[in-house]
Amino acid sequence: MNPALIKVMLVDDHPMVQDGLSACLSFYDDIAIVGNCGDGSAVLETAKQCQPNVILMDISMPKLNGLEATEIITESMDSAKVLIFSMHESAEFVTNAVQAGASGYILKDTNSEEVYQAIKSIAQGKSYFSSSIAKMLIDNPPAQANARLTAREQMILSYIAKGQSSKDIAQTLTISIRTVEAHRRNIKSKLNLDSLAELVRYAVNQGLIDS
Amino acid sequence: MNPALIKVMLVDDHPMVQDGLSACLSFYDDIAIVGNCGDGSAVLETAKQCQPNVILMDISMPKLNGLEATEIITESMDSAKVLIFSMHESAEFVTNAVQAGASGYILKDTNSEEVYQAIKSIAQGKSYFSSSIAKMLIDNPPAQANARLTAREQMILSYIAKGQSSKDIAQTLTISIRTVEAHRRNIKSKLNLDSLAELVRYAVNQGLIDS
DNA sequence: CGGAATGTCGGTAGTAGTACGGATTGTACT
DNA sequence: AGTACAATCCGTACTACTACCGACATTCCG
């Protein structure tokens, strides 16, 4: 086995994106695609079979989302580095990804050359972030990196995103409206989001809701 | 010029998807990629330069969305057929696309062989829909096809989904709050949705917002 | 021409959510 | 034992949104 060969595994639920990446990366002879996976829930199994050096991972996937999958991988396989491949350009996404153990974060609107560079960096143990990501982290430093919601807050948020009012949620969970409102405030404060609309979009993007 | 050559133009805001499609379709020698466009607002101009037979169009894009772009194209260029390339598998979405003048609708989780078949069909003047789409249309016939929002309503809805209040929207568009509220009511009534959360999810699913 | 749809605007009353304040329990970690 | 956090609850005043009613101008189509 060529020691300089970087074994890459793709995790994305869009075959076209997989095909595209495979095609683009096949031009580089120091990279080998050793596995594909269309769903986060099969990531660990596939990774153990393929033993990749780098896992190129989409965040938004059905069933298990990319952040959870990343957490599982980084906790159980030291050899595999995770490179997030996302279309979301928001500080929370990036910080969450880093907390989950990702080594890098690139956007889907980057070209194949940059994807190649990112994979090389990650394989060498370095980290890599899209330039626009780096710029955003400088402009908008992750002041509260601890923006993760508690289980209760996630539950409340999912009801909110489903369209239930605070009153409805209070009745469903048999707690006071004031409690629900307090959770609302805490969630918005933690996520630094002002409007209900942004909450809903966050919930949808996080996969807290079927949508 | 080879008369059997099908000229294809891509419209997608993700370079990786563009690269992937280009790479996959380059295997077929009766297809030529004659243009790329990363944004709906430049579609018409690019199409006039490239004179494509088939336009492969993503729906969710910043600025001008795919449905509006499709409408513009089909109204001003007879020669170009539009094939929608979407990740959304919902009945309203498909019917809206057809109403906008699209000749076909395939999902992003189809493989490159099916994309090729779809392009061929479209170029011959036929229509093409992913098999799962066809099945869905049979199982779930578009009961209220008349749920289509006007351009103004789509605009209002996109602002709502971005998190703006009626007051904000009124100021942005320099109209009265009451008008915005009236649009809100009409939109909810048309879509048969009660809550703001459902509106936001609808907007996100329809690709009216970057998200 | 007549009707339908669209986009515009208003009153009034009621409901929902927000922004300030607080407070009490329990659990969990040091 | 003490601190930190999660989860629960309350008062008050304010803002935003909703539901009902209405109106008028324009445009498009049969």
mmCIF file of N, CA and C in Angstrom, chain A residues 10-14 17 40 55-62 64-67 69-70 82-88 108:
data_model
loop_
_atom_site.group_PDB
_atom_site.id
_atom_site.type_symbol
_atom_site.label_atom_id
_atom_site.label_comp_id
_atom_site.label_asym_id
_atom_site.label_seq_id
_atom_site.Cartn_x
_atom_site.Cartn_y
_atom_site.Cartn_z
ATOM 1 N N LEU A 10 -16.854 8.915 1.426
ATOM 2 C CA LEU A 10 -17.862 9.959 1.249
ATOM 3 C C LEU A 10 -19.146 9.607 1.999
ATOM 4 N N VAL A 11 -19.700 10.573 2.682
ATOM 5 C CA VAL A 11 -20.997 10.388 3.330
ATOM 6 C C VAL A 11 -21.918 11.523 2.892
ATOM 7 N N ASP A 12 -22.855 11.191 2.033
ATOM 8 C CA ASP A 12 -23.783 12.198 1.520
ATOM 9 C C ASP A 12 -25.007 11.473 0.983
ATOM 10 N N ASP A 13 -26.174 12.056 1.219
ATOM 11 C CA ASP A 13 -27.383 11.362 0.778
ATOM 12 C C ASP A 13 -27.762 11.693 -0.655
ATOM 13 N N HIS A 14 -26.954 12.524 -1.332
ATOM 14 C CA HIS A 14 -27.244 12.828 -2.730
ATOM 15 C C HIS A 14 -26.248 12.114 -3.642
ATOM 16 N N VAL A 17 -24.025 14.290 -5.780
ATOM 17 C CA VAL A 17 -22.897 14.931 -5.119
ATOM 18 C C VAL A 17 -21.769 13.925 -4.949
ATOM 19 N N GLY A 40 -26.228 8.584 7.533
ATOM 20 C CA GLY A 40 -25.410 8.675 8.725
ATOM 21 C C GLY A 40 -25.432 7.437 9.598
ATOM 22 N N ILE A 55 -12.857 11.326 6.187
ATOM 23 C CA ILE A 55 -14.276 11.136 5.881
ATOM 24 C C ILE A 55 -14.865 12.488 5.508
ATOM 25 N N LEU A 56 -15.373 12.580 4.286
ATOM 26 C CA LEU A 56 -15.981 13.816 3.788
ATOM 27 C C LEU A 56 -17.476 13.709 4.047
ATOM 28 N N MET A 57 -17.972 14.533 4.960
ATOM 29 C CA MET A 57 -19.313 14.308 5.504
ATOM 30 C C MET A 57 -20.261 15.489 5.285
ATOM 31 N N ASP A 58 -21.419 15.189 4.764
ATOM 32 C CA ASP A 58 -22.504 16.171 4.675
ATOM 33 C C ASP A 58 -23.162 16.295 6.048
ATOM 34 N N ILE A 59 -23.719 17.470 6.343
ATOM 35 C CA ILE A 59 -24.377 17.626 7.647
ATOM 36 C C ILE A 59 -25.834 17.228 7.593
ATOM 37 N N SER A 60 -26.547 17.746 6.596
ATOM 38 C CA SER A 60 -27.992 17.491 6.578
ATOM 39 C C SER A 60 -28.291 16.176 5.875
ATOM 40 N N MET A 61 -28.653 15.194 6.666
ATOM 41 C CA MET A 61 -28.992 13.890 6.117
ATOM 42 C C MET A 61 -30.216 13.352 6.836
ATOM 43 N N PRO A 62 -30.967 12.472 6.190
ATOM 44 C CA PRO A 62 -32.089 11.856 6.894
ATOM 45 C C PRO A 62 -31.563 10.955 8.015
ATOM 46 N N LEU A 64 -29.833 9.789 10.919
ATOM 47 C CA LEU A 64 -28.766 10.326 11.762
ATOM 48 C C LEU A 64 -28.117 11.514 11.056
ATOM 49 N N ASN A 65 -28.017 12.653 11.748
ATOM 50 C CA ASN A 65 -27.403 13.779 11.042
ATOM 51 C C ASN A 65 -25.880 13.776 11.148
ATOM 52 N N GLY A 66 -25.267 14.617 10.353
ATOM 53 C CA GLY A 66 -23.819 14.594 10.199
ATOM 54 C C GLY A 66 -23.054 14.895 11.477
ATOM 55 N N LEU A 67 -23.608 15.769 12.320
ATOM 56 C CA LEU A 67 -22.906 16.120 13.552
ATOM 57 C C LEU A 67 -22.839 14.920 14.494
ATOM 58 N N ALA A 69 -23.130 11.794 13.628
ATOM 59 C CA ALA A 69 -22.273 10.796 12.990
ATOM 60 C C ALA A 69 -20.805 11.135 13.226
ATOM 61 N N THR A 70 -20.495 12.426 13.146
ATOM 62 C CA THR A 70 -19.123 12.864 13.386
ATOM 63 C C THR A 70 -18.673 12.525 14.801
ATOM 64 N N VAL A 82 -12.472 13.772 10.205
ATOM 65 C CA VAL A 82 -13.740 14.141 9.567
ATOM 66 C C VAL A 82 -13.647 15.544 8.981
ATOM 67 N N LEU A 83 -14.013 15.660 7.711
ATOM 68 C CA LEU A 83 -14.085 16.954 7.035
ATOM 69 C C LEU A 83 -15.550 17.220 6.680
ATOM 70 N N ILE A 84 -16.121 18.245 7.286
ATOM 71 C CA ILE A 84 -17.532 18.550 7.047
ATOM 72 C C ILE A 84 -17.685 19.288 5.728
ATOM 73 N N PHE A 85 -18.684 18.875 4.987
ATOM 74 C CA PHE A 85 -18.931 19.417 3.644
ATOM 75 C C PHE A 85 -20.374 19.904 3.651
ATOM 76 N N SER A 86 -20.549 21.200 3.934
ATOM 77 C CA SER A 86 -21.884 21.693 4.244
ATOM 78 C C SER A 86 -22.252 22.883 3.389
ATOM 79 N N MET A 87 -23.528 23.130 3.266
ATOM 80 C CA MET A 87 -23.919 24.352 2.563
ATOM 81 C C MET A 87 -24.291 25.454 3.543
ATOM 82 N N HIS A 88 -24.174 25.175 4.826
ATOM 83 C CA HIS A 88 -24.583 26.166 5.823
ATOM 84 C C HIS A 88 -23.388 26.998 6.276
ATOM 85 N N LYS A 108 -20.220 23.881 0.315
ATOM 86 C CA LYS A 108 -20.515 23.181 -0.930
ATOM 87 C C LYS A 108 -20.286 24.063 -2.151
#
